[in-house]
mmCIF file of C-alpha atoms and ligand atoms in Angstrom:
data_model
loop_
_atom_site.group_PDB
_atom_site.id
_atom_site.type_symbol
_atom_site.label_atom_id
_atom_site.label_comp_id
_atom_site.label_asym_id
_atom_site.label_seq_id
_atom_site.Cartn_x
_atom_site.Cartn_y
_atom_site.Cartn_z
ATOM 1 C CA MET A 1 -13.621 18.563 -3.463
ATOM 2 C CA SER A 2 -14.481 16.201 -0.547
ATOM 3 C CA PRO A 3 -15.654 18.164 2.491
ATOM 4 C CA LEU A 4 -13.773 17.540 5.722
ATOM 5 C CA PRO A 5 -15.429 14.784 7.839
ATOM 6 C CA GLY A 6 -17.604 15.535 10.831
ATOM 7 C CA LYS A 7 -17.488 19.113 12.161
ATOM 8 C CA ARG A 8 -13.780 19.491 11.295
ATOM 9 C CA LYS A 9 -12.992 23.040 10.015
ATOM 10 C CA ALA A 10 -9.198 22.809 9.356
ATOM 11 C CA LYS A 11 -7.083 20.255 7.511
ATOM 12 C CA TRP A 12 -5.008 17.886 9.672
ATOM 13 C CA PRO A 13 -1.333 18.754 9.722
ATOM 14 C CA VAL A 14 0.753 15.828 8.510
ATOM 15 C CA ALA A 15 4.454 14.970 8.015
ATOM 16 C CA VAL A 16 6.294 12.552 5.678
ATOM 17 C CA LEU A 17 9.178 10.558 7.104
ATOM 18 C CA GLY A 18 11.542 9.415 4.395
ATOM 19 C CA ALA A 19 10.298 12.262 2.208
ATOM 20 C CA THR A 20 13.307 12.220 -0.126
ATOM 21 C CA GLY A 21 12.897 8.566 -1.391
ATOM 22 C CA ALA A 22 10.747 7.049 -4.169
ATOM 23 C CA VAL A 23 7.708 6.480 -1.983
ATOM 24 C CA GLY A 24 8.340 9.694 0.027
ATOM 25 C CA GLN A 25 8.182 11.740 -3.155
ATOM 26 C CA THR A 26 4.905 10.038 -4.121
ATOM 27 C CA PHE A 27 3.510 11.113 -0.763
ATOM 28 C CA VAL A 28 4.668 14.644 -1.422
ATOM 29 C CA ARG A 29 2.800 14.606 -4.712
ATOM 30 C CA LEU A 30 -0.377 13.029 -3.413
ATOM 31 C CA LEU A 31 -0.516 15.320 -0.400
ATOM 32 C CA ALA A 32 0.288 18.547 -2.238
ATOM 33 C CA ASN A 33 -3.409 19.446 -2.739
ATOM 34 C CA HIS A 34 -5.097 16.977 -0.434
ATOM 35 C CA PRO A 35 -8.555 18.197 0.724
ATOM 36 C CA TRP A 36 -8.155 16.845 4.336
ATOM 37 C CA PHE A 37 -4.413 16.862 4.978
ATOM 38 C CA GLU A 38 -1.855 19.633 4.906
ATOM 39 C CA LEU A 39 1.726 18.629 4.366
ATOM 40 C CA ARG A 40 3.635 20.615 6.994
ATOM 41 C CA GLU A 41 6.857 18.765 7.581
ATOM 42 C CA LEU A 42 9.359 16.718 5.484
ATOM 43 C CA ALA A 43 11.838 14.486 7.300
ATOM 44 C CA ALA A 44 14.666 12.145 6.205
ATOM 45 C CA SER A 45 18.015 10.866 7.366
ATOM 46 C CA GLU A 46 20.751 12.846 9.132
ATOM 47 C CA ARG A 47 22.400 13.148 5.615
ATOM 48 C CA SER A 48 19.472 15.290 4.546
ATOM 49 C CA ALA A 49 18.298 16.977 7.778
ATOM 50 C CA GLY A 50 18.843 20.720 7.936
ATOM 51 C CA LYS A 51 19.166 21.013 4.178
ATOM 52 C CA LYS A 52 16.571 22.302 1.663
ATOM 53 C CA TYR A 53 14.305 19.561 0.315
ATOM 54 C CA GLY A 54 14.965 20.637 -3.274
ATOM 55 C CA GLU A 55 18.706 20.303 -2.718
ATOM 56 C CA VAL A 56 18.726 16.803 -1.201
ATOM 57 C CA THR A 57 15.923 15.276 -3.320
ATOM 58 C CA ARG A 58 16.490 13.910 -6.770
ATOM 59 C CA TRP A 59 12.906 14.528 -7.955
ATOM 60 C CA LEU A 60 11.892 11.597 -10.092
ATOM 61 C CA GLU A 61 8.579 12.488 -11.822
ATOM 62 C CA GLY A 62 7.301 15.689 -13.453
ATOM 63 C CA GLU A 63 7.668 18.916 -11.474
ATOM 64 C CA MET A 64 8.060 19.073 -7.754
ATOM 65 C CA PRO A 65 4.818 20.522 -6.349
ATOM 66 C CA PRO A 66 4.978 24.253 -5.739
ATOM 67 C CA SER A 67 3.922 25.830 -2.334
ATOM 68 C CA ALA A 68 7.695 26.258 -1.709
ATOM 69 C CA ILE A 69 8.270 22.641 -0.912
ATOM 70 C CA GLY A 70 11.715 22.668 -2.451
ATOM 71 C CA THR A 71 12.842 25.436 -0.134
ATOM 72 C CA ARG A 72 11.673 23.822 3.024
ATOM 73 C CA ARG A 73 14.245 22.494 5.401
ATOM 74 C CA VAL A 74 14.228 18.741 5.898
ATOM 75 C CA SER A 75 13.810 17.644 9.552
ATOM 76 C CA ALA A 76 15.348 14.723 11.363
ATOM 77 C CA CYS A 77 13.016 11.762 11.922
ATOM 78 C CA ASP A 78 12.549 12.571 15.618
ATOM 79 C CA PRO A 79 9.266 13.118 17.329
ATOM 80 C CA GLY A 80 10.894 15.882 19.416
ATOM 81 C CA VAL A 81 11.433 17.776 16.169
ATOM 82 C CA VAL A 82 8.527 16.757 13.877
ATOM 83 C CA THR A 83 5.272 18.064 15.463
ATOM 84 C CA ALA A 84 2.511 16.769 13.164
ATOM 85 C CA PRO A 85 0.051 14.434 14.913
ATOM 86 C CA ILE A 86 -0.207 12.279 11.731
ATOM 87 C CA VAL A 87 2.973 10.974 10.043
ATOM 88 C CA PHE A 88 3.256 9.026 6.845
ATOM 89 C CA SER A 89 6.335 6.837 6.928
ATOM 90 C CA ALA A 90 8.283 5.945 3.742
ATOM 91 C CA LEU A 91 11.350 4.938 5.756
ATOM 92 C CA ASP A 92 13.820 2.299 4.812
ATOM 93 C CA ALA A 93 13.001 -0.841 6.934
ATOM 94 C CA VAL A 94 16.484 -0.656 8.542
ATOM 95 C CA VAL A 95 15.344 2.366 10.541
ATOM 96 C CA ALA A 96 11.565 2.226 10.363
ATOM 97 C CA GLY A 97 11.162 -0.015 13.407
ATOM 98 C CA GLU A 98 12.785 2.261 16.001
ATOM 99 C CA VAL A 99 11.579 5.515 14.462
ATOM 100 C CA GLU A 100 7.960 4.490 14.012
ATOM 101 C CA MET A 101 7.809 3.215 17.558
ATOM 102 C CA ALA A 102 9.203 6.478 18.867
ATOM 103 C CA PHE A 103 6.476 8.413 17.092
ATOM 104 C CA ALA A 104 3.662 6.086 18.330
ATOM 105 C CA ARG A 105 5.014 6.430 21.869
ATOM 106 C CA ALA A 106 4.895 10.191 21.417
ATOM 107 C CA GLY A 107 1.160 9.884 20.706
ATOM 108 C CA ARG A 108 1.279 10.168 16.906
ATOM 109 C CA PHE A 109 -0.588 8.173 14.250
ATOM 110 C CA VAL A 110 1.976 6.451 12.063
ATOM 111 C CA LEU A 111 0.900 5.269 8.586
ATOM 112 C CA SER A 112 3.759 2.947 7.652
ATOM 113 C CA ASN A 113 4.974 1.429 4.419
ATOM 114 C CA ALA A 114 7.804 -0.561 6.004
ATOM 115 C CA LYS A 115 7.706 -4.256 6.647
ATOM 116 C CA ASN A 116 8.723 -4.100 10.335
ATOM 117 C CA PHE A 117 5.321 -4.229 12.066
ATOM 118 C CA ARG A 118 3.063 -5.641 9.316
ATOM 119 C CA MET A 119 2.683 -9.112 10.821
ATOM 120 C CA GLU A 120 2.345 -8.069 14.494
ATOM 121 C CA PRO A 121 -1.083 -9.355 15.720
ATOM 122 C CA ASP A 122 -2.058 -5.964 17.185
ATOM 123 C CA VAL A 123 -0.983 -3.909 14.176
ATOM 124 C CA PRO A 124 -3.459 -3.572 11.245
ATOM 125 C CA LEU A 125 -2.242 -4.398 7.792
ATOM 126 C CA VAL A 126 -4.849 -2.631 5.711
ATOM 127 C CA ILE A 127 -6.198 -2.073 2.251
ATOM 128 C CA PRO A 128 -9.294 -0.076 3.022
ATOM 129 C CA GLU A 129 -11.692 -1.661 0.469
ATOM 130 C CA VAL A 130 -10.537 -5.172 1.338
ATOM 131 C CA ASN A 131 -10.115 -5.264 5.124
ATOM 132 C CA GLY A 132 -10.683 -1.739 6.516
ATOM 133 C CA ASP A 133 -12.435 -3.381 9.500
ATOM 134 C CA HIS A 134 -9.006 -4.664 10.688
ATOM 135 C CA LEU A 135 -8.242 -1.054 11.837
ATOM 136 C CA ALA A 136 -10.249 -1.977 14.995
ATOM 137 C CA VAL A 137 -7.131 -3.806 16.461
ATOM 138 C CA ILE A 138 -5.650 -0.355 17.195
ATOM 139 C CA ASP A 139 -7.515 -0.274 20.560
ATOM 140 C CA GLY A 140 -5.728 -3.488 21.623
ATOM 141 C CA GLN A 141 -2.414 -2.187 20.264
ATOM 142 C CA ARG A 142 -2.687 0.897 22.554
ATOM 143 C CA ARG A 143 -3.555 -1.271 25.564
ATOM 144 C CA ASN A 144 -0.763 -3.780 24.891
ATOM 145 C CA ARG A 145 1.969 -1.297 24.199
ATOM 146 C CA GLY A 146 0.863 1.491 26.587
ATOM 147 C CA TRP A 147 1.068 4.222 23.928
ATOM 148 C CA ASP A 148 -1.449 6.844 22.875
ATOM 149 C CA GLY A 149 -0.358 6.826 19.255
ATOM 150 C CA ALA A 150 -0.896 3.972 16.763
ATOM 151 C CA ILE A 151 0.943 2.166 13.947
ATOM 152 C CA VAL A 152 -1.135 1.291 10.929
ATOM 153 C CA THR A 153 0.662 -0.469 8.022
ATOM 154 C CA ASN A 154 -0.018 -1.053 4.367
ATOM 155 C CA ALA A 155 1.218 -4.164 2.646
ATOM 156 C CA ASN A 156 4.003 -5.118 0.352
ATOM 157 C CA CYS A 157 3.278 -3.669 -3.093
ATOM 158 C CA SER A 158 2.740 -7.026 -4.829
ATOM 159 C CA ALA A 159 0.637 -8.370 -1.964
ATOM 160 C CA THR A 160 -1.578 -5.260 -2.254
ATOM 161 C CA VAL A 161 -2.239 -5.792 -5.957
ATOM 162 C CA ALA A 162 -2.940 -9.473 -5.565
ATOM 163 C CA ALA A 163 -5.207 -8.968 -2.513
ATOM 164 C CA VAL A 164 -7.380 -6.411 -4.290
ATOM 165 C CA ALA A 165 -7.838 -8.740 -7.197
ATOM 166 C CA LEU A 166 -8.532 -11.840 -5.009
ATOM 167 C CA ALA A 167 -10.640 -10.347 -2.220
ATOM 168 C CA PRO A 168 -13.966 -10.649 -3.986
ATOM 169 C CA LEU A 169 -13.184 -14.227 -5.139
ATOM 170 C CA HIS A 170 -12.013 -15.305 -1.722
ATOM 171 C CA GLN A 171 -15.159 -13.841 -0.132
ATOM 172 C CA ARG A 172 -17.418 -15.721 -2.508
ATOM 173 C CA PHE A 173 -15.594 -18.978 -3.500
ATOM 174 C CA GLY A 174 -12.985 -19.457 -0.716
ATOM 175 C CA ILE A 175 -9.367 -19.783 -1.928
ATOM 176 C CA ARG A 176 -7.780 -23.132 -1.224
ATOM 177 C CA GLN A 177 -4.473 -22.831 -3.112
ATOM 178 C CA LEU A 178 -2.754 -19.854 -4.650
ATOM 179 C CA PHE A 179 0.290 -19.727 -6.961
ATOM 180 C CA LEU A 180 1.671 -16.342 -7.973
ATOM 181 C CA SER A 181 4.493 -15.216 -10.195
ATOM 182 C CA THR A 182 5.319 -11.468 -10.265
ATOM 183 C CA MET A 183 6.939 -9.105 -12.756
ATOM 184 C CA GLN A 184 7.947 -6.174 -10.610
ATOM 185 C CA ALA A 185 8.869 -2.665 -11.687
ATOM 186 C CA VAL A 186 12.252 -1.104 -10.858
ATOM 187 C CA SER A 187 10.651 1.759 -8.824
ATOM 188 C CA GLY A 188 9.711 -0.987 -6.313
ATOM 189 C CA ALA A 189 13.338 -1.064 -5.277
ATOM 190 C CA GLY A 190 13.361 2.669 -4.336
ATOM 191 C CA TYR A 191 15.897 5.222 -5.603
ATOM 192 C CA PRO A 192 18.587 4.742 -6.943
ATOM 193 C CA GLY A 193 17.472 1.071 -6.598
ATOM 194 C CA VAL A 194 18.608 -1.567 -9.097
ATOM 195 C CA PRO A 195 21.716 -0.621 -11.119
ATOM 196 C CA SER A 196 20.747 0.061 -14.767
ATOM 197 C CA LEU A 197 23.385 -2.373 -16.126
ATOM 198 C CA ASP A 198 21.803 -5.129 -14.001
ATOM 199 C CA ILE A 199 18.234 -4.603 -15.243
ATOM 200 C CA LEU A 200 18.279 -3.147 -18.820
ATOM 201 C CA GLY A 201 17.345 -5.910 -21.272
ATOM 202 C CA ASN A 202 17.154 -8.370 -18.396
ATOM 203 C CA VAL A 203 14.980 -10.164 -15.863
ATOM 204 C CA ILE A 204 16.236 -10.830 -12.287
ATOM 205 C CA PRO A 205 14.493 -13.780 -10.724
ATOM 206 C CA TYR A 206 15.215 -12.732 -7.144
ATOM 207 C CA ILE A 207 14.100 -9.908 -4.925
ATOM 208 C CA SER A 208 15.430 -10.156 -1.392
ATOM 209 C CA ASP A 209 12.818 -11.251 1.154
ATOM 210 C CA GLU A 210 9.996 -10.600 -1.334
ATOM 211 C CA GLU A 211 8.551 -14.103 -1.626
ATOM 212 C CA PRO A 212 8.117 -14.713 2.138
ATOM 213 C CA LYS A 213 6.603 -11.189 2.532
ATOM 214 C CA LEU A 214 4.126 -11.739 -0.271
ATOM 215 C CA GLU A 215 3.182 -15.194 1.015
ATOM 216 C CA ARG A 216 2.535 -14.274 4.613
ATOM 217 C CA GLU A 217 0.987 -10.828 4.018
ATOM 218 C CA MET A 218 -1.663 -12.308 1.630
ATOM 219 C CA LEU A 219 -2.997 -14.398 4.480
ATOM 220 C CA LYS A 220 -3.289 -11.496 6.874
ATOM 221 C CA LEU A 221 -4.833 -9.190 4.278
ATOM 222 C CA LEU A 222 -7.495 -11.796 3.384
ATOM 223 C CA GLY A 223 -7.987 -12.764 7.035
ATOM 224 C CA THR A 224 -11.061 -11.944 9.102
ATOM 225 C CA TYR A 225 -11.543 -9.667 12.140
ATOM 226 C CA ALA A 226 -13.698 -10.784 15.082
ATOM 227 C CA ASP A 227 -13.494 -10.437 18.919
ATOM 228 C CA GLU A 228 -10.615 -7.924 18.726
ATOM 229 C CA GLU A 229 -8.448 -10.317 16.705
ATOM 230 C CA ILE A 230 -7.449 -10.884 13.095
ATOM 231 C CA SER A 231 -7.517 -14.532 12.055
ATOM 232 C CA ASN A 232 -5.279 -15.086 9.008
ATOM 233 C CA ALA A 233 -6.664 -16.933 6.014
ATOM 234 C CA THR A 234 -5.350 -20.463 5.852
ATOM 235 C CA PHE A 235 -5.032 -21.297 2.147
ATOM 236 C CA LYS A 236 -1.703 -22.503 0.739
ATOM 237 C CA VAL A 237 0.284 -19.904 -1.150
ATOM 238 C CA SER A 238 3.412 -20.105 -3.266
ATOM 239 C CA ALA A 239 5.138 -17.059 -4.819
ATOM 240 C CA HIS A 240 7.896 -16.429 -7.408
ATOM 241 C CA THR A 241 8.987 -12.792 -7.556
ATOM 242 C CA ASN A 242 10.991 -11.241 -10.450
ATOM 243 C CA ARG A 243 12.342 -7.801 -11.208
ATOM 244 C CA VAL A 244 11.753 -6.639 -14.817
ATOM 245 C CA PRO A 245 12.740 -3.462 -16.750
ATOM 246 C CA VAL A 246 9.455 -1.597 -16.292
ATOM 247 C CA GLU A 247 9.357 1.824 -14.538
ATOM 248 C CA HIS A 248 6.119 1.510 -12.539
ATOM 249 C CA GLY A 249 3.559 -1.279 -12.099
ATOM 250 C CA HIS A 250 3.792 -4.791 -10.745
ATOM 251 C CA THR A 251 2.150 -7.476 -12.975
ATOM 252 C CA ILE A 252 1.188 -10.779 -11.303
ATOM 253 C CA CYS A 253 0.180 -14.042 -12.986
ATOM 254 C CA MET A 254 -1.992 -16.025 -10.591
ATOM 255 C CA THR A 255 -3.346 -19.599 -10.645
ATOM 256 C CA ILE A 256 -5.961 -20.255 -8.055
ATOM 257 C CA GLY A 257 -7.753 -23.231 -6.545
ATOM 258 C CA PHE A 258 -11.060 -22.690 -4.760
ATOM 259 C CA GLU A 259 -13.285 -24.425 -2.189
ATOM 260 C CA THR A 260 -16.158 -23.883 -4.615
ATOM 261 C CA LYS A 261 -14.972 -23.764 -8.239
ATOM 262 C CA PRO A 262 -16.234 -20.775 -10.188
ATOM 263 C CA THR A 263 -16.526 -20.651 -13.953
ATOM 264 C CA PRO A 264 -14.390 -17.859 -15.544
ATOM 265 C CA GLU A 265 -17.677 -15.984 -16.242
ATOM 266 C CA GLU A 266 -18.690 -16.256 -12.543
ATOM 267 C CA ALA A 267 -15.293 -15.055 -11.444
ATOM 268 C CA ILE A 268 -15.399 -12.072 -13.806
ATOM 269 C CA GLU A 269 -18.907 -11.163 -12.718
ATOM 270 C CA THR A 270 -17.830 -11.393 -9.004
ATOM 271 C CA MET A 271 -14.863 -9.076 -9.538
ATOM 272 C CA ARG A 272 -16.826 -6.675 -11.754
ATOM 273 C CA THR A 273 -19.657 -6.241 -9.212
ATOM 274 C CA TRP A 274 -17.359 -5.987 -6.088
ATOM 275 C CA GLU A 275 -17.460 -2.530 -4.610
ATOM 276 C CA GLY A 276 -15.257 -3.049 -1.565
ATOM 277 C CA LEU A 277 -15.989 -2.007 2.030
ATOM 278 C CA ALA A 278 -19.061 0.367 1.813
ATOM 279 C CA SER A 279 -17.519 2.887 4.312
ATOM 280 C CA THR A 280 -14.669 3.609 1.954
ATOM 281 C CA LYS A 281 -17.005 5.106 -0.738
ATOM 282 C CA GLY A 282 -16.501 8.879 -1.115
ATOM 283 C CA LEU A 283 -13.074 8.911 0.476
ATOM 284 C CA PRO A 284 -10.957 11.380 -1.530
ATOM 285 C CA SER A 285 -8.359 8.866 -2.785
ATOM 286 C CA ARG A 286 -10.690 5.921 -3.342
ATOM 287 C CA PRO A 287 -11.154 5.283 -7.065
ATOM 288 C CA PRO A 288 -14.710 4.795 -8.282
ATOM 289 C CA HIS A 289 -13.629 1.265 -9.187
ATOM 290 C CA PRO A 290 -10.894 -0.256 -7.082
ATOM 291 C CA LEU A 291 -10.880 -3.313 -9.372
ATOM 292 C CA VAL A 292 -11.476 -3.375 -13.088
ATOM 293 C CA VAL A 293 -11.637 -6.463 -15.338
ATOM 294 C CA THR A 294 -10.539 -5.910 -18.977
ATOM 295 C CA ASP A 295 -11.811 -8.049 -21.840
ATOM 296 C CA ALA A 296 -8.794 -7.238 -24.015
ATOM 297 C CA ALA A 297 -6.848 -10.441 -24.860
ATOM 298 C CA ASP A 298 -3.430 -8.807 -24.250
ATOM 299 C CA ARG A 299 -4.101 -6.621 -21.186
ATOM 300 C CA PRO A 300 -3.385 -5.569 -18.482
ATOM 301 C CA GLN A 301 -0.045 -4.008 -19.466
ATOM 302 C CA PRO A 302 1.934 -1.448 -17.390
ATOM 303 C CA LYS A 303 2.158 1.058 -20.292
ATOM 304 C CA SER A 304 -1.671 1.138 -20.781
ATOM 305 C CA ASP A 305 -3.117 0.334 -17.391
ATOM 306 C CA VAL A 306 -0.789 1.373 -14.541
ATOM 307 C CA SER A 307 -2.402 4.806 -14.080
ATOM 308 C CA ALA A 308 -6.025 3.602 -14.022
ATOM 309 C CA GLY A 309 -7.945 5.324 -11.218
ATOM 310 C CA ASN A 310 -4.994 7.688 -10.762
ATOM 311 C CA GLY A 311 -2.836 4.721 -9.900
ATOM 312 C CA MET A 312 -5.336 3.347 -7.330
ATOM 313 C CA THR A 313 -7.219 0.878 -9.514
ATOM 314 C CA VAL A 314 -6.036 -2.693 -9.936
ATOM 315 C CA THR A 315 -6.679 -4.104 -13.418
ATOM 316 C CA VAL A 316 -7.327 -7.772 -14.030
ATOM 317 C CA GLY A 317 -7.365 -9.624 -17.334
ATOM 318 C CA ARG A 318 -6.930 -13.009 -19.075
ATOM 319 C CA VAL A 319 -9.363 -14.733 -16.672
ATOM 320 C CA ARG A 320 -9.601 -18.313 -17.790
ATOM 321 C CA GLY A 321 -9.872 -21.899 -16.603
ATOM 322 C CA ASP A 322 -6.865 -23.978 -15.507
ATOM 323 C CA ALA A 323 -6.063 -27.629 -15.909
ATOM 324 C CA ILE A 324 -4.186 -27.954 -12.625
ATOM 325 C CA PHE A 325 -5.995 -25.568 -10.260
ATOM 326 C CA ASP A 326 -9.333 -23.861 -11.142
ATOM 327 C CA LEU A 327 -8.621 -20.429 -12.587
ATOM 328 C CA ARG A 328 -5.875 -18.279 -14.105
ATOM 329 C CA MET A 329 -5.648 -14.534 -14.392
ATOM 330 C CA VAL A 330 -3.249 -11.559 -14.495
ATOM 331 C CA ALA A 331 -3.419 -8.522 -12.230
ATOM 332 C CA LEU A 332 -1.582 -5.210 -12.437
ATOM 333 C CA GLY A 333 -1.303 -2.262 -10.056
ATOM 334 C CA HIS A 334 0.860 0.803 -9.362
ATOM 335 C CA ASN A 335 3.455 -0.092 -6.851
ATOM 336 C CA THR A 336 4.300 3.343 -5.446
ATOM 337 C CA ILE A 337 0.686 4.609 -5.490
ATOM 338 C CA ARG A 338 -1.810 1.791 -4.690
ATOM 339 C CA GLY A 339 1.034 -0.373 -3.371
ATOM 340 C CA ALA A 340 2.559 2.344 -1.166
ATOM 341 C CA ALA A 341 1.906 6.080 -0.678
ATOM 342 C CA GLY A 342 -1.648 6.135 -2.122
ATOM 343 C CA GLY A 343 -2.621 3.143 0.017
ATOM 344 C CA SER A 344 -1.317 4.854 3.079
ATOM 345 C CA VAL A 345 -3.174 8.112 2.334
ATOM 346 C CA LEU A 346 -6.388 6.064 1.812
ATOM 347 C CA ASN A 347 -5.810 4.315 5.175
ATOM 348 C CA ALA A 348 -5.530 7.786 6.802
ATOM 349 C CA GLU A 349 -8.653 8.928 5.099
ATOM 350 C CA LEU A 350 -10.593 5.938 6.439
ATOM 351 C CA LEU A 351 -9.252 6.653 9.925
ATOM 352 C CA ALA A 352 -10.183 10.313 9.578
ATOM 353 C CA SER A 353 -13.759 9.451 8.377
ATOM 354 C CA THR A 354 -14.339 7.154 11.393
ATOM 355 C CA GLY A 355 -13.333 9.837 13.871
ATOM 356 C CA ALA A 356 -10.002 8.259 14.885
ATOM 357 C CA PHE A 357 -8.166 11.601 14.275
ATOM 358 C CA ASP A 358 -10.772 13.749 16.090
ATOM 359 C CA SER A 359 -8.356 14.550 18.935
ATOM 360 C CA ALA A 360 -5.358 14.971 16.579
HETATM 361 N N1 NAP B 1 9.114 1.577 -3.785
HETATM 362 C C1 NAP B 1 7.956 0.831 -3.592
HETATM 363 O O1 NAP B 1 7.253 0.559 -4.603
HETATM 364 C C2 NAP B 1 7.559 0.443 -2.249
HETATM 365 C C3 NAP B 1 6.280 -0.202 -2.131
HETATM 366 C C4 NAP B 1 5.790 -0.616 -0.853
HETATM 367 C C5 NAP B 1 6.580 -0.375 0.229
HETATM 368 N N2 NAP B 1 7.859 0.192 0.095
HETATM 369 C C6 NAP B 1 8.615 0.426 1.338
HETATM 370 O O2 NAP B 1 8.602 1.837 1.596
HETATM 371 C C7 NAP B 1 9.801 2.235 2.209
HETATM 372 C C8 NAP B 1 10.511 3.320 1.410
HETATM 373 O O3 NAP B 1 10.813 2.753 0.098
HETATM 374 P P1 NAP B 1 11.486 3.584 -1.100
HETATM 375 O O4 NAP B 1 11.331 2.666 -2.240
HETATM 376 O O5 NAP B 1 10.886 4.961 -1.081
HETATM 377 O O6 NAP B 1 13.052 3.648 -0.607
HETATM 378 P P2 NAP B 1 14.109 4.823 -0.912
HETATM 379 O O7 NAP B 1 13.850 5.455 -2.222
HETATM 380 O O8 NAP B 1 15.443 4.164 -0.739
HETATM 381 O O9 NAP B 1 13.914 5.899 0.284
HETATM 382 C C9 NAP B 1 14.337 5.676 1.591
HETATM 383 C C10 NAP B 1 14.035 6.879 2.527
HETATM 384 O O10 NAP B 1 14.434 6.508 3.840
HETATM 385 C C11 NAP B 1 15.279 7.571 4.301
HETATM 386 N N3 NAP B 1 16.260 7.006 5.260
HETATM 387 C C12 NAP B 1 17.209 6.054 4.996
HETATM 388 N N4 NAP B 1 17.971 5.895 6.080
HETATM 389 C C13 NAP B 1 17.449 6.645 7.074
HETATM 390 C C14 NAP B 1 17.805 6.878 8.423
HETATM 391 N N5 NAP B 1 18.838 6.215 9.012
HETATM 392 N N6 NAP B 1 17.042 7.717 9.169
HETATM 393 C C15 NAP B 1 16.035 8.416 8.595
HETATM 394 N N7 NAP B 1 15.651 8.250 7.280
HETATM 395 C C16 NAP B 1 16.334 7.381 6.571
HETATM 396 C C17 NAP B 1 15.944 8.166 3.072
HETATM 397 O O11 NAP B 1 16.370 9.502 3.397
HETATM 398 P P3 NAP B 1 17.755 10.081 2.771
HETATM 399 O O12 NAP B 1 17.423 10.505 1.355
HETATM 400 O O13 NAP B 1 18.072 11.244 3.651
HETATM 401 O O14 NAP B 1 18.794 9.006 2.786
HETATM 402 C C18 NAP B 1 14.742 8.128 2.082
HETATM 403 O O15 NAP B 1 14.006 9.274 2.323
HETATM 404 C C19 NAP B 1 10.650 0.942 2.396
HETATM 405 O O16 NAP B 1 10.441 0.414 3.689
HETATM 406 C C20 NAP B 1 10.049 0.049 1.325
HETATM 407 O O17 NAP B 1 10.242 -1.305 1.584
HETATM 408 C C21 NAP B 1 8.275 0.606 -1.099
#
């Protein structure tokens, strides 16, 4: 059990907005026995508000955590109703913009999974091990927007998987060109998501708005922070995104050109020895190894590797040379855990460990 940071004696009360959806349920699972955060409130749309969580939620995996969560009343996503100082948002992007701003204006910390604010220059887009230092733009966000709260975002699920795999290579060899092609799980479309007759035995070579999101977010994630600003990386990136009949886990084939060309062995050694931002070590949700490289010729595969590190480890395999660019490889990560709720919880843990929540 990780002790609470600093002199803190009690867990921080937290709420989940969008608690009934695919990502919201993952938050509920991850927060059920969290050593630092106590899940006090569950909020969703007006359709669900006022009803019991167990009645309005089609629980998707295993058993709903006990502690009477199913009998709790769902709240409206309104900062006048939800009182927790820290809110995890798993809201649909259609409503996330307005709702998250209302919470930040009301002085709350919002850990968002939605796309709405990810690319705003004063909003951090964070994977703690990769770019946890970008959280520092929050001070400017508060000054610019005149609010006491803050919005911190995590990235698109495929961008997260790719960025964890590429961060050590970019830091050492400098990416010049990146080509990605994804095979994305159906849980990435939420619940009920893609109709079964559309996806069973099929591949859909289109996911609305996914390619631009993946392309632009990669550059912010692998950018650098200095003088209160994030400077995006400047390499060229081209993405194809595809939906495949897999339950959880986004698999990404990548071809990469570098400023300094590594051999496959050097690339493997660089990824294997990468430990991520030192200040993330010991955080409750950080896996011992955020990035693992497998030697197996036919891995990573969702069936075998998606739950590595409790869903927080990205697995890379098939690292080899390339006749057009420099290197090819395949990465896999869990979209609703590392790519969504787990990533958000880790962002909150990093904020907590640096004292950002001390007054919350
Ligand atoms: N699934 C993934 O792998 C993944 C990964 C990264 C990021 N994301 C992002 O995370 C967010 C949630 O995704 P999801 O897959 O969990 O979607 P989802 O299963 O469709 O869930 C959407 C949630 O938003 C709530 N909601 C919808 N309209 C609302 C309104 N008008 N006011 C308040 N709440 C409202 C729903 O509540 P009701 O049940 O009451 O309608 C539900 O709790 C999205 O922004 C998505 O892009 C998803």
